[in-house]
Short mmCIF file of C-alpha atoms in Angstrom, two decimals:
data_model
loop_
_atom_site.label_atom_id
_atom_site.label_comp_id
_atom_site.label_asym_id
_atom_site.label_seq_id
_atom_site.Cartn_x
_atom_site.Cartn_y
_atom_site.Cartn_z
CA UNK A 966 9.76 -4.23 35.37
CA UNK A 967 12.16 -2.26 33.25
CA UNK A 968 10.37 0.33 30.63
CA UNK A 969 9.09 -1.67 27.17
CA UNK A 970 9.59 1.55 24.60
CA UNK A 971 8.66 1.72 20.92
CA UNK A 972 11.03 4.48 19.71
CA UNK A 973 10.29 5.86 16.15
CA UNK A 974 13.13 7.42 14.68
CA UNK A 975 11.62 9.83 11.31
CA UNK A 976 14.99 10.62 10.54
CA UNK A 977 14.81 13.26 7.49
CA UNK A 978 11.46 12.34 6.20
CA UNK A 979 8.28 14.05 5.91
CA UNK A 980 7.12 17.66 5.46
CA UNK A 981 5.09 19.58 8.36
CA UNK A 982 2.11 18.49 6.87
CA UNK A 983 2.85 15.17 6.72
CA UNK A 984 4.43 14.98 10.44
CA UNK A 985 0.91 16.35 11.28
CA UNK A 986 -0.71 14.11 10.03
CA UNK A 987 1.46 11.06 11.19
CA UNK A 988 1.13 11.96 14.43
CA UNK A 989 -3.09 12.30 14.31
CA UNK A 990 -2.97 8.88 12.59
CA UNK A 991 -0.84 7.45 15.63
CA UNK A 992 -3.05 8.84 18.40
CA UNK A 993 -6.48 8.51 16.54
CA UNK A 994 -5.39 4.55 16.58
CA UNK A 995 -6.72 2.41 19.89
CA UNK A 996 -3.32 2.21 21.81
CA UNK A 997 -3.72 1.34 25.22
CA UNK A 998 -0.25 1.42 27.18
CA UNK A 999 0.50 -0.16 30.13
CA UNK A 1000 2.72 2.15 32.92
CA UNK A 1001 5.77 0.36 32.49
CA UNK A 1002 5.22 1.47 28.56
CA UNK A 1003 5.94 3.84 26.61
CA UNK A 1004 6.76 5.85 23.11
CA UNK A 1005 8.60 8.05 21.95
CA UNK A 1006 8.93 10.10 18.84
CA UNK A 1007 12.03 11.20 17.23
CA UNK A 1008 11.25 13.99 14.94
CA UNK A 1009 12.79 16.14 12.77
CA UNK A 1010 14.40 19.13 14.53
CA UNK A 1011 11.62 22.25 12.68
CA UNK A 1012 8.81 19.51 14.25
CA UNK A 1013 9.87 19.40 17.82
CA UNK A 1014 7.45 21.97 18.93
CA UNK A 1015 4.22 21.03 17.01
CA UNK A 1016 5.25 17.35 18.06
CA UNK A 1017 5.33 18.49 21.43
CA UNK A 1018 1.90 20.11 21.63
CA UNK A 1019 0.23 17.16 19.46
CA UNK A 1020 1.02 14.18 22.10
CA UNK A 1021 0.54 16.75 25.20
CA UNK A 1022 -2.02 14.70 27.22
CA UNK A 1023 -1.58 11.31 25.36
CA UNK A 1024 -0.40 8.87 28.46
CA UNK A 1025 3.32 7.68 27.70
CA UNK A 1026 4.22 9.28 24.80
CA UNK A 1027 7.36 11.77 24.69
CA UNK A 1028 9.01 13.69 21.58
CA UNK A 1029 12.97 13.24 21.42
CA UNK A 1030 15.23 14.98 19.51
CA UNK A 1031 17.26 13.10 17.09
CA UNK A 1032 20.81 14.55 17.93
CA UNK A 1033 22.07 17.30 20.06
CA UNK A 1034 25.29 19.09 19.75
CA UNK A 1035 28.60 18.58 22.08
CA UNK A 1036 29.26 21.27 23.44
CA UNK A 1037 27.08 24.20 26.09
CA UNK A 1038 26.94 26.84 23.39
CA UNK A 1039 29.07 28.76 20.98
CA UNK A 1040 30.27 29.80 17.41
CA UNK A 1041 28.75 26.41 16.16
CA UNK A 1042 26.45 27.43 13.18
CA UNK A 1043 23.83 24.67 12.29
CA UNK A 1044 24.26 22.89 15.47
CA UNK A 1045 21.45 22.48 18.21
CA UNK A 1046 22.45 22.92 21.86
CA UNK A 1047 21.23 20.74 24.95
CA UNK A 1048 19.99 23.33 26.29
CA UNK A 1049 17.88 24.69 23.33
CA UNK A 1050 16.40 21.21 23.64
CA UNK A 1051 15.65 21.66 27.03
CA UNK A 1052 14.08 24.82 26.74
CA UNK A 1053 11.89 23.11 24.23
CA UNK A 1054 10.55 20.86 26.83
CA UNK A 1055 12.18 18.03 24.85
CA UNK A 1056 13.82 15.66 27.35
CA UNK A 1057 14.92 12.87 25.53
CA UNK A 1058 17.49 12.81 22.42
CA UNK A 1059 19.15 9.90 20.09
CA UNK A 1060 23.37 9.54 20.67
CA UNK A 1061 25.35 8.10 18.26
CA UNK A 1062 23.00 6.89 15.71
CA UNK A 1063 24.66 4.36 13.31
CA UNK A 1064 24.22 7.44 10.57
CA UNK A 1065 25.74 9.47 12.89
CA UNK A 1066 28.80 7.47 13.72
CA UNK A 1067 29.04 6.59 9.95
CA UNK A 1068 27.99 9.49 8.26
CA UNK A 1069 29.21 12.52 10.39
CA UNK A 1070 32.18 10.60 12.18
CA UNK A 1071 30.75 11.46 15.66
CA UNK A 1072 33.52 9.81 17.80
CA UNK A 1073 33.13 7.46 21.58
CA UNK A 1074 34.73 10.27 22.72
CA UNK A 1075 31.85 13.06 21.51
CA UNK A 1076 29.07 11.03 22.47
CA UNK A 1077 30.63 11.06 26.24
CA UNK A 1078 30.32 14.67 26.08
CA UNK A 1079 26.96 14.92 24.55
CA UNK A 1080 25.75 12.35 27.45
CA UNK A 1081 27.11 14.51 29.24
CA UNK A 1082 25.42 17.56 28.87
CA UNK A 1083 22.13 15.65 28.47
CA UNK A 1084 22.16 14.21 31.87
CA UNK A 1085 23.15 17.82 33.45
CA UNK A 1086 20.25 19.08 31.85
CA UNK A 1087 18.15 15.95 33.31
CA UNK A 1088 17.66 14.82 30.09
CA UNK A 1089 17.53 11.01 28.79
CA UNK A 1090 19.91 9.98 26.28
CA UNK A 1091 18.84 7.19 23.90
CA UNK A 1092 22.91 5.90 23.54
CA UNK A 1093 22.87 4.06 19.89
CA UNK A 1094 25.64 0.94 19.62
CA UNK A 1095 26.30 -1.66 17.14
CA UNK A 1096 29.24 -3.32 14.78
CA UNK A 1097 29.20 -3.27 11.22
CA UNK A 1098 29.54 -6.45 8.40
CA UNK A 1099 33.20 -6.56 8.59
CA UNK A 1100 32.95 -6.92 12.43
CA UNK A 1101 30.17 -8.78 12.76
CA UNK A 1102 32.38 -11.03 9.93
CA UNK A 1103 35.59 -10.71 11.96
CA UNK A 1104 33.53 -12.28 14.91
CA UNK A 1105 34.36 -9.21 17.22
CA UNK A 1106 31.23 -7.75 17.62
CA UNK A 1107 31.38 -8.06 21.75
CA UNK A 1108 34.71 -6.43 21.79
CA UNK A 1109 33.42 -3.29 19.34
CA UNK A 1110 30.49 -2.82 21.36
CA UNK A 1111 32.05 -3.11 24.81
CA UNK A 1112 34.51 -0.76 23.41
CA UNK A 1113 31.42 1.56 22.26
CA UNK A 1114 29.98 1.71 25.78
CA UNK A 1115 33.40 1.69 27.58
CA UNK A 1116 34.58 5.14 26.09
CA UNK A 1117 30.68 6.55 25.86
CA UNK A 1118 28.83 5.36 29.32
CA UNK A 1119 31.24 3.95 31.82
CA UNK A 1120 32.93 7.12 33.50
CA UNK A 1121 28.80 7.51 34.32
CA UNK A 1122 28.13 6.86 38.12
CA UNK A 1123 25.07 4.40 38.63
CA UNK A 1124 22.48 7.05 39.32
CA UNK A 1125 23.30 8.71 36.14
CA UNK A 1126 23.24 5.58 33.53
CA UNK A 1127 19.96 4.45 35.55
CA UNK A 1128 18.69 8.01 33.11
CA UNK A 1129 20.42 6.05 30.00
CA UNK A 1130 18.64 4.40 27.54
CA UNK A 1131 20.53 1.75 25.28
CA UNK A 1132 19.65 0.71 21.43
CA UNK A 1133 21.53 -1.71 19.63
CA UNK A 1134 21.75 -1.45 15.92
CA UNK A 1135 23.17 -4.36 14.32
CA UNK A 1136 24.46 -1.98 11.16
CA UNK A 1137 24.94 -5.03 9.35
CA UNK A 1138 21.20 -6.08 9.14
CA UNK A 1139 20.15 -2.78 7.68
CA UNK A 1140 20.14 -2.26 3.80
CA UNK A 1141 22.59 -5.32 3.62
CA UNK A 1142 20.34 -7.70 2.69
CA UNK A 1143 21.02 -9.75 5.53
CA UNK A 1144 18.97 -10.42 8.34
CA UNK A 1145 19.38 -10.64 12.10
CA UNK A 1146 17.46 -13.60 13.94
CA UNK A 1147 16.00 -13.09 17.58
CA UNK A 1148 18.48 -15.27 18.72
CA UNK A 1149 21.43 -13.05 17.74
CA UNK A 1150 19.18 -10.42 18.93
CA UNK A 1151 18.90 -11.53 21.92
CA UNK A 1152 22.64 -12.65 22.58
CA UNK A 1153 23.63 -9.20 21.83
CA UNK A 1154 21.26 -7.32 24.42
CA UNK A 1155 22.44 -10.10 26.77
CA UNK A 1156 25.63 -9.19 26.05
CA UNK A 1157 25.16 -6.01 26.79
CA UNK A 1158 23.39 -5.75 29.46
CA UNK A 1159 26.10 -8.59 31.32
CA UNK A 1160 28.24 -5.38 31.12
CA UNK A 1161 26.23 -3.15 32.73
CA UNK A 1162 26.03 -5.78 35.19
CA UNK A 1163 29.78 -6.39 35.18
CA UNK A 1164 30.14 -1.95 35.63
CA UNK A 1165 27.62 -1.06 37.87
CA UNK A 1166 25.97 -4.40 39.15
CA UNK A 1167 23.14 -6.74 38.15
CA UNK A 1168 20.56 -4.83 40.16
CA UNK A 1169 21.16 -1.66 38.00
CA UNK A 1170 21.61 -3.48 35.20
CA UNK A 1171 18.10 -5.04 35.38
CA UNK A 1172 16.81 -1.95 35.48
CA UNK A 1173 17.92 -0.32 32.02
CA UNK A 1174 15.90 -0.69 28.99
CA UNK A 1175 17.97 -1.66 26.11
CA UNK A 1176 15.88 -1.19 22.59
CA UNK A 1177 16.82 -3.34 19.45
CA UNK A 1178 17.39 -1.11 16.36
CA UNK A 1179 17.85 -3.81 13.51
CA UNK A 1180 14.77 -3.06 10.65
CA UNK A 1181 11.89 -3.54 12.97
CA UNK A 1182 8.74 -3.84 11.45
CA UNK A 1183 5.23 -4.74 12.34
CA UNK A 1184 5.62 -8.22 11.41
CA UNK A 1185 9.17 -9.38 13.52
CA UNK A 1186 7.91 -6.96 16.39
CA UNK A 1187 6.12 -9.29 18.94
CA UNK A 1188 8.78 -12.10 18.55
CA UNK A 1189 11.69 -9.63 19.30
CA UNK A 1190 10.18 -8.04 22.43
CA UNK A 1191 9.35 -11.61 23.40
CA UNK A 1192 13.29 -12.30 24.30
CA UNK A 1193 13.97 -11.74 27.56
CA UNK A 1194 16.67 -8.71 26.93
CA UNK A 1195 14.91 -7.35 24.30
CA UNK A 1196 12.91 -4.47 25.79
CA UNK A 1197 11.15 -2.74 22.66
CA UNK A 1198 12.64 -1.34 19.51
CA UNK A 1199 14.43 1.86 17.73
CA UNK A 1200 12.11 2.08 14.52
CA UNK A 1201 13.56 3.68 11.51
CA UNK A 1202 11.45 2.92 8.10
CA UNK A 1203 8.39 1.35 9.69
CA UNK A 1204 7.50 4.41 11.80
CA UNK A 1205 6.54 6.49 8.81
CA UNK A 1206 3.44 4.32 8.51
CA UNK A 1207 0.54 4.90 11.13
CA UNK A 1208 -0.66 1.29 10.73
CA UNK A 1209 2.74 -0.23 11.22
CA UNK A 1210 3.86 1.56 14.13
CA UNK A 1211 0.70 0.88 16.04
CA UNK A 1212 1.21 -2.72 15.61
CA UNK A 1213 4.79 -2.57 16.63
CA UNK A 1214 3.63 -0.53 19.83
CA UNK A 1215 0.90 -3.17 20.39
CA UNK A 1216 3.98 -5.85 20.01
CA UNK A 1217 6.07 -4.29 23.47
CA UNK A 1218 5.94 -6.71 26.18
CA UNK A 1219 4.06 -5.88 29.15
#
């Protein structure tokens, strides 16, 4: 069975103290995970370290960085290299967050080279896809997401997007009022994973976890992970609360 993950991504919230604390609250709850499960914990870049050292020793939890830079090294002030990651002992990182895309304009094109220099490194790249309202209104949602992984994952040979993880964001579901059903959930990760099939075969495909990323909370958790293509979730707001969390951990399929 593929990997069932609850990802928690802090995104820029929280002082030191209060990452300290969130992360006690986490592990001080009674979280029993099966091996095929697992968590993971995107912190804030100064938290990496302490992050680190706080889940050392707690079965199936990882720390991932929330974004890494596109190129080896350089004249790039502000930016975070791969391999600073790396030497972090950080082996997982976030591509091409909706905020990212949106926010930064972080191009297909970018994200191919920051997959890139993740997998070199034998790191895991947590690839980020999804269409906005207008798409999702214009009915070409498919096409903008095959697009998405066509010009960001599929020069990848099958050994190397076996070390991909995939998280699909419906952007239009998040502050927008509107809400995403399992059903469209579900037809999306289907979706999605038919073209890894289509790419690299159904036998790889089968074995990728794909995440859903559309305002999970501890309430819609269990039903999500229940579809069938649904493999666990990319956790924005609900992660910042210990209790929450835990019971969207508790909801991953196993």
């Amino acid at each position: 069975m593929r990997k069932q993950i609850a990802a928690a991504n802090w995104k820029m919230n929280l002082t030191y103290q209060q990452a300290q604390a969130l992360i006690g609250d986490i592990l001080a709850q009674d979280i029993s995970l099966e091996s095929d499960q697992q968590v993971l914990l995107a912190v804030p870049f100064p938290y990496l370290s302490m992050a680190n050292e706080a889940v050392a020793g707690a079965g199936n939890f990882a720390i991932a960085a929330q974004n890494c830079y596109s190129k080896h090294a350089g004249a790039f002030t502000g930016e975070t290299s791969v391999d600073m990651l790396y030497s972090l002992r950080v082996f997982y990182c976030l591509v091409g967050h909706s905020e990212r895309r949106e926010i930064f304009k972080e191009t297909n094109k970018e994200l191919a080279e920051k997959i890139d220099l993740l997998l070199v490194q034998e790191m895991r790249p947590v690839f980020c896809c999804g269409e906005s309202l207008d798409i999702r209104d214009a009915h070409m949602q498919n096409d903008f997401v095959e697009t998405q992984l066509n010009e960001s994952l599929f020069h990848l040979s099958p050994a190397q997007v076996l070390k991909v993880i995939v998280a699909y964001e419906p952007v239009w579901a998040i502050g927008t009022g509107k809400t995403a059903s399992t059903e469209q959930a579900q037809e999306m990760h289907a979706h999605i994973r038919s073209l890894l099939a289509k790419k690299y075969g159904s036998d790889t495909a089968e074995q990728i976890s794909i995440l859903y990323g559309g305002s999970v909370k501890a309430g819609n958790a269990k039903e999500l992970f229940a579809e069938p293509d649904v493999d666990g979730g990319l956790v924005g707001g609900a992660s910042l609360s210990a209790q929450d969390f835990v019971q969207i951990i508790k909801g991953l399929k196993s």
